[in-house]
Amino acid sequence: MTEQRIGYLGPKGTFTKMAVDALFEGGEFVGYENIPACLDAVEAGETSTAVVPIENAIEGSVHLTVDYLVHHVNQSIIAELTVPIKQHLLVHPDHEGEIKKVYSHSHAIAQCHQYLHTQYPNAEVEYTASTGKAAEVVASEGPGVAAIANHLAAEQNGLRFMDTDIHDYDNNHTRFAVVQKVPTTLKVKDHPVTKHKTTVMVTLPKDYVGALHQVLAAFAWRKMNLSKIESRPLKTGLGNYFFLIDVDQPYDHVLFPGVQAELEALGCQLKVLGTYPSYQVDVPSPVK
């Protein structure tokens, strides 16, 4: 069998790389600078699989991932992995004195907003494409700056822990989507499947009274549990939205076609973005 080639939001010290290491049994792992580049690589056939963050417990959906999957590529979600996120403040080993600037991904900064507000109110904040990239920048720039990142980024960039577990809320988890253009069997480690899910995209013909109620009713009377409902702009004009819905069951050939037929009769459109197993793992964070 050809070795699976998996792209992820890199560089190596990112939470996405930790998710990849936790999920996959083996393969060739390729880090990409940002989420669009990672998904574009699958579209171009450079990789068979991409792993990208799609939702955080504190900050909500990663809109760049959602919008890119809907508007720019034709790929399916084939699995998801939920991992705990522990943010640390990392500095150069020679650092002493004041921290003048803090680097990290926008979501990581937001997850630690209260900490930064109280502990480093005068520090400048600069966003990077990933937490791993922030660690690389700090290692290159030297003393006087800090990164918000994980223990893996600290180890791989030779950084020192200035403070640990600095996220504002303890229950900080991120869901990562595993996507492919042509779904194939993955070689994954022996994790229990917590549930099976199906993600669908629903668009409405126009904004009219009771439209969302009718959409949800199509699922409800079939006793299909919805674990997430989110609206996103269609990017065709103000007031035009699509709904992203997670259904807590695998796709079948009875209930889902029935929902689709009912929604189409209302003038709506339904597209299945993926039906997949959901995994949850504990990623250790050995802070020394």
XYZ file of C-alpha atoms in Angstrom:
288
model
C 0.000 0.000 0.000
C 1.264 3.475 -0.830
C 2.309 5.412 2.261
C -0.331 7.960 3.231
C 0.828 11.531 2.692
C -0.800 13.909 5.145
C -0.680 17.703 5.121
C -1.228 19.721 8.271
C -1.124 23.299 9.513
C 2.562 23.622 10.342
C 5.338 24.024 11.198
C 6.114 21.051 13.442
C 5.275 22.626 16.792
C 1.583 23.305 16.144
C -1.402 21.761 17.863
C -2.402 20.374 14.473
C 0.852 18.422 14.316
C 0.124 17.092 17.804
C -3.290 15.957 16.538
C -1.694 14.279 13.517
C 0.809 12.442 15.718
C -1.976 11.331 18.058
C -4.286 10.023 15.318
C -2.243 8.448 12.547
C -0.409 5.144 12.711
C 2.163 6.270 10.177
C 2.729 8.118 6.943
C 4.563 11.065 5.507
C 3.614 14.305 7.259
C 3.951 17.625 5.419
C 3.574 20.969 7.195
C 2.012 23.954 5.415
C 2.233 27.615 6.370
C -1.518 28.215 6.536
C -4.907 26.525 6.219
C -5.594 27.446 2.557
C -2.197 26.079 1.492
C -2.918 22.857 3.350
C -6.292 22.387 1.654
C -4.970 23.497 -1.740
C -2.351 20.747 -1.528
C -5.105 18.130 -1.304
C -6.960 19.728 -4.210
C -3.781 19.654 -6.330
C -2.957 16.056 -5.403
C 0.233 16.938 -3.530
C -1.209 15.193 -0.469
C -4.029 12.709 -0.073
C -5.191 14.071 3.262
C -5.252 17.338 5.204
C -5.721 17.939 8.925
C -6.927 21.423 9.869
C -8.542 22.997 12.956
C -12.267 23.516 12.552
C -13.593 24.508 16.001
C -12.310 25.590 19.401
C -14.278 25.307 22.641
C -13.476 28.899 23.604
C -13.375 30.758 20.290
C -15.877 28.732 18.276
C -15.556 27.789 14.618
C -12.397 28.397 12.641
C -14.142 30.376 9.928
C -11.227 30.217 7.501
C -11.445 26.417 7.461
C -15.238 26.352 7.131
C -15.381 28.957 4.375
C -12.511 27.429 2.413
C -14.137 23.996 2.453
C -17.433 25.488 1.263
C -16.278 28.096 -1.267
C -12.872 27.081 -2.611
C -12.298 23.315 -2.632
C -14.315 20.164 -3.235
C -13.321 17.936 -0.334
C -15.050 15.725 2.223
C -14.598 15.494 5.967
C -13.731 11.845 6.625
C -12.856 12.008 10.340
C -12.520 14.422 13.229
C -10.288 14.450 16.269
C -10.808 16.423 19.482
C -7.761 17.161 21.623
C -7.174 19.251 24.767
C -5.363 22.545 24.199
C -2.861 23.824 26.760
C -1.307 27.208 26.028
C 2.021 28.278 27.502
C 4.038 31.495 27.414
C 7.419 30.735 25.854
C 10.548 32.894 25.745
C 14.122 32.662 24.499
C 16.392 30.847 26.988
C 18.433 34.047 27.430
C 15.394 36.196 28.145
C 15.408 38.525 31.134
C 13.308 41.548 31.995
C 10.277 42.923 30.171
C 8.267 41.200 27.447
C 7.592 43.827 24.809
C 5.757 41.723 22.230
C 3.742 38.495 22.203
C 3.396 36.395 19.047
C 0.774 33.747 18.322
C -2.129 32.659 16.162
C -5.233 34.845 16.524
C -7.232 32.049 18.176
C -4.473 31.378 20.713
C -4.286 35.085 21.547
C -8.055 35.150 22.051
C -7.928 32.033 24.249
C -5.470 33.873 26.541
C -6.992 37.348 26.318
C -7.663 37.830 30.031
C -4.216 36.531 30.964
C -2.510 38.988 28.612
C -4.783 41.800 29.763
C -3.849 41.334 33.415
C -0.245 40.142 33.194
C 1.131 41.948 30.120
C -1.197 44.893 29.410
C 1.546 46.906 27.691
C 2.896 44.150 25.478
C 2.272 44.478 21.759
C 0.436 41.542 20.194
C 1.346 40.276 16.743
C -0.503 37.503 14.946
C 1.225 34.616 13.184
C -0.096 31.901 10.867
C 0.217 29.299 13.639
C 1.429 28.856 17.204
C 4.373 26.872 15.871
C 5.365 29.800 13.667
C 5.198 32.087 16.714
C 7.715 29.866 18.502
C 10.017 29.976 15.485
C 9.860 33.777 15.454
C 10.745 34.033 19.149
C 13.657 31.635 18.736
C 14.920 33.804 15.865
C 14.343 37.223 17.447
C 15.802 36.361 20.846
C 15.071 37.965 24.254
C 12.350 40.566 24.772
C 9.523 38.776 22.982
C 7.328 35.778 23.783
C 5.158 33.208 22.041
C 1.927 31.552 23.079
C 2.298 27.942 22.006
C 2.459 24.340 23.249
C 5.164 22.251 24.887
C 6.115 20.658 21.571
C 6.912 24.066 20.074
C 9.034 24.847 23.139
C 11.026 21.647 22.789
C 11.591 21.942 19.062
C 12.663 25.586 19.194
C 14.705 25.503 22.384
C 12.442 27.927 24.237
C 11.916 28.350 27.959
C 8.572 28.276 29.775
C 7.843 31.720 31.207
C 4.401 30.593 32.383
C 2.227 27.515 31.863
C -1.473 26.820 31.263
C -2.259 30.467 30.562
C -5.544 29.913 28.684
C -8.473 31.716 30.305
C -10.713 28.640 30.594
C -9.729 25.132 31.666
C -11.952 23.222 29.262
C -10.021 24.265 26.171
C -10.368 21.752 23.334
C -10.051 21.960 19.572
C -11.706 19.825 16.920
C -9.573 18.992 13.902
C -11.117 17.941 10.597
C -9.476 15.254 8.478
C -10.370 15.913 4.840
C -9.766 14.215 1.499
C -10.737 14.897 -2.095
C -11.251 11.195 -2.795
C -12.157 9.412 0.461
C -9.891 6.457 1.233
C -9.185 4.237 4.224
C -6.867 5.815 6.770
C -4.296 4.008 8.892
C -5.076 5.365 12.338
C -4.098 4.375 15.837
C -6.460 2.294 17.963
C -8.638 5.030 19.430
C -12.266 4.351 20.355
C -14.834 6.099 18.182
C -16.869 8.406 20.441
C -19.655 8.896 17.882
C -20.400 9.055 14.174
C -21.441 12.365 12.646
C -22.629 13.792 9.359
C -22.077 17.443 8.442
C -24.434 19.053 5.953
C -24.710 22.474 4.370
C -28.206 23.899 3.886
C -28.983 26.990 1.834
C -32.341 28.769 1.817
C -34.001 30.180 -1.320
C -34.714 33.473 0.463
C -35.163 34.940 3.906
C -38.763 34.274 4.883
C -40.623 33.836 8.157
C -40.205 30.361 9.632
C -37.558 29.200 7.136
C -35.078 27.929 9.716
C -37.892 26.359 11.748
C -38.982 24.361 8.710
C -35.403 23.223 8.051
C -34.923 22.050 11.625
C -38.345 20.384 11.681
C -37.259 18.121 8.805
C -34.621 16.669 11.132
C -36.611 16.863 14.352
C -39.621 14.767 13.424
C -37.223 12.051 12.206
C -35.600 12.173 15.678
C -32.202 13.123 14.221
C -30.116 14.868 16.898
C -28.318 18.047 15.822
C -25.195 18.848 17.856
C -24.302 22.077 16.074
C -26.061 24.683 13.925
C -24.110 27.631 12.547
C -24.872 30.291 9.986
C -22.215 31.661 7.639
C -22.506 34.270 4.864
C -22.892 32.912 1.346
C -20.745 35.823 0.135
C -23.379 36.689 -2.471
C -24.735 39.768 -0.689
C -25.870 41.014 2.686
C -28.451 38.807 4.346
C -27.610 35.678 2.327
C -26.500 32.793 4.561
C -25.989 29.068 4.570
C -26.364 26.823 7.608
C -23.765 24.296 8.652
C -25.391 21.472 10.619
C -23.773 18.550 12.463
C -26.038 15.505 12.787
C -25.056 12.930 15.398
C -25.366 9.851 13.217
C -23.771 8.382 10.093
C -25.299 9.012 6.698
C -27.931 6.479 5.727
C -30.036 5.978 2.619
C -33.412 6.473 4.270
C -33.446 9.405 6.703
C -31.010 11.755 4.950
C -32.562 11.401 1.472
C -35.918 12.026 3.137
C -34.615 15.225 4.722
C -33.125 16.320 1.411
C -36.369 15.715 -0.497
C -38.360 17.628 2.126
C -35.977 20.581 2.052
C -35.871 20.669 -1.736
C -39.669 20.848 -1.734
C -39.250 24.013 0.344
C -36.795 25.414 -2.196
C -33.724 24.681 -0.045
C -30.548 22.890 -1.061
C -28.673 20.324 1.036
C -25.090 19.203 0.489
C -23.328 16.539 2.533
C -19.847 17.740 3.517
C -18.898 14.482 5.174
C -19.983 11.490 7.237
C -17.281 10.317 9.594
C -16.118 8.862 12.903
C -15.258 11.207 15.761
C -12.252 10.508 17.997
C -11.134 12.132 21.243
C -7.636 11.707 22.649
C -5.657 13.045 25.556
C -2.413 14.672 24.465
C 0.096 14.797 27.350
C 1.773 18.099 28.084
C 5.059 17.377 29.882
C 6.130 20.788 31.099
C 9.623 20.733 32.592
